[in-house]
XYZ file of C-alpha atoms in Angstrom:
90
model
C -23.136 82.491 -16.169
C -22.332 78.830 -15.923
C -24.023 75.530 -15.206
C -22.731 73.397 -12.333
C -23.688 70.045 -10.838
C -23.304 69.444 -7.138
C -21.108 66.461 -6.240
C -21.197 66.714 -2.429
C -21.093 63.449 -0.463
C -24.023 63.561 1.973
C -23.497 60.051 3.432
C -23.061 61.422 6.966
C -26.361 63.280 6.838
C -29.107 61.765 9.022
C -31.612 62.236 6.166
C -31.389 61.793 2.383
C -30.078 64.792 0.435
C -30.129 65.014 -3.368
C -27.589 66.876 -5.479
C -29.050 69.236 -8.085
C -27.794 71.299 -11.038
C -27.558 75.080 -10.738
C -27.390 78.097 -13.041
C -24.944 80.397 -11.235
C -23.010 83.599 -11.865
C -19.406 83.229 -13.038
C -18.064 83.741 -9.500
C -20.698 81.347 -8.076
C -21.942 83.962 -5.629
C -25.508 84.087 -7.019
C -27.920 81.391 -8.207
C -30.390 82.238 -10.963
C -32.065 78.851 -11.422
C -31.864 75.121 -10.815
C -32.679 71.705 -12.242
C -33.763 69.186 -9.636
C -32.133 65.752 -9.545
C -33.917 63.370 -11.911
C -35.578 66.160 -13.918
C -34.740 67.654 -17.301
C -36.604 70.932 -16.706
C -34.861 74.081 -15.478
C -36.561 76.400 -12.989
C -35.684 80.098 -13.144
C -35.981 82.191 -9.989
C -37.781 85.529 -10.057
C -34.810 87.101 -8.270
C -31.250 85.903 -8.006
C -30.426 84.220 -4.706
C -27.207 84.234 -2.706
C -25.403 80.964 -3.366
C -23.448 79.356 -0.553
C -20.838 76.913 -1.825
C -19.123 76.351 1.545
C -18.593 72.656 2.353
C -20.007 71.678 -1.056
C -18.360 70.325 -4.220
C -19.321 71.112 -7.797
C -18.352 70.250 -11.352
C -18.990 72.435 -14.375
C -21.433 71.045 -16.941
C -20.662 71.172 -20.649
C -24.242 71.880 -21.711
C -25.804 74.762 -23.577
C -27.496 77.401 -21.452
C -31.189 76.585 -21.016
C -33.574 78.650 -23.124
C -36.828 77.384 -21.616
C -37.735 77.429 -17.952
C -40.681 76.216 -15.906
C -42.159 78.073 -12.948
C -40.482 77.178 -9.657
C -42.286 74.575 -7.551
C -42.569 76.966 -4.604
C -44.301 80.172 -5.563
C -43.587 83.442 -3.857
C -46.004 83.730 -0.880
C -46.245 87.492 -1.387
C -47.973 86.885 -4.698
C -50.759 84.817 -3.076
C -54.006 86.737 -2.747
C -54.911 84.874 0.463
C -51.575 85.755 2.044
C -51.865 89.479 1.375
C -55.509 89.749 2.325
C -56.468 91.452 5.585
C -59.433 89.081 5.850
C -57.003 86.207 6.392
C -55.831 87.748 9.646
C -59.299 88.662 10.996
């Protein structure tokens, strides 16, 4: 596992895009967590996610691996009681 910071130039994008830090596998094919731009807290995903590095640039961070994580901002909708309830659809 390694920590990387995105360094992609998004100046041609029609909307603002922020570069974040990522906790990725050694081959950078899977992402296990992230730290949003401007934050010092790492979010760990419940499941690893495919990581697409095409058209993006990264630099390796010389930091220690995070030991503490916060819950991701977006929770898994399958865990929501309202989402799984049959009453919601009736």
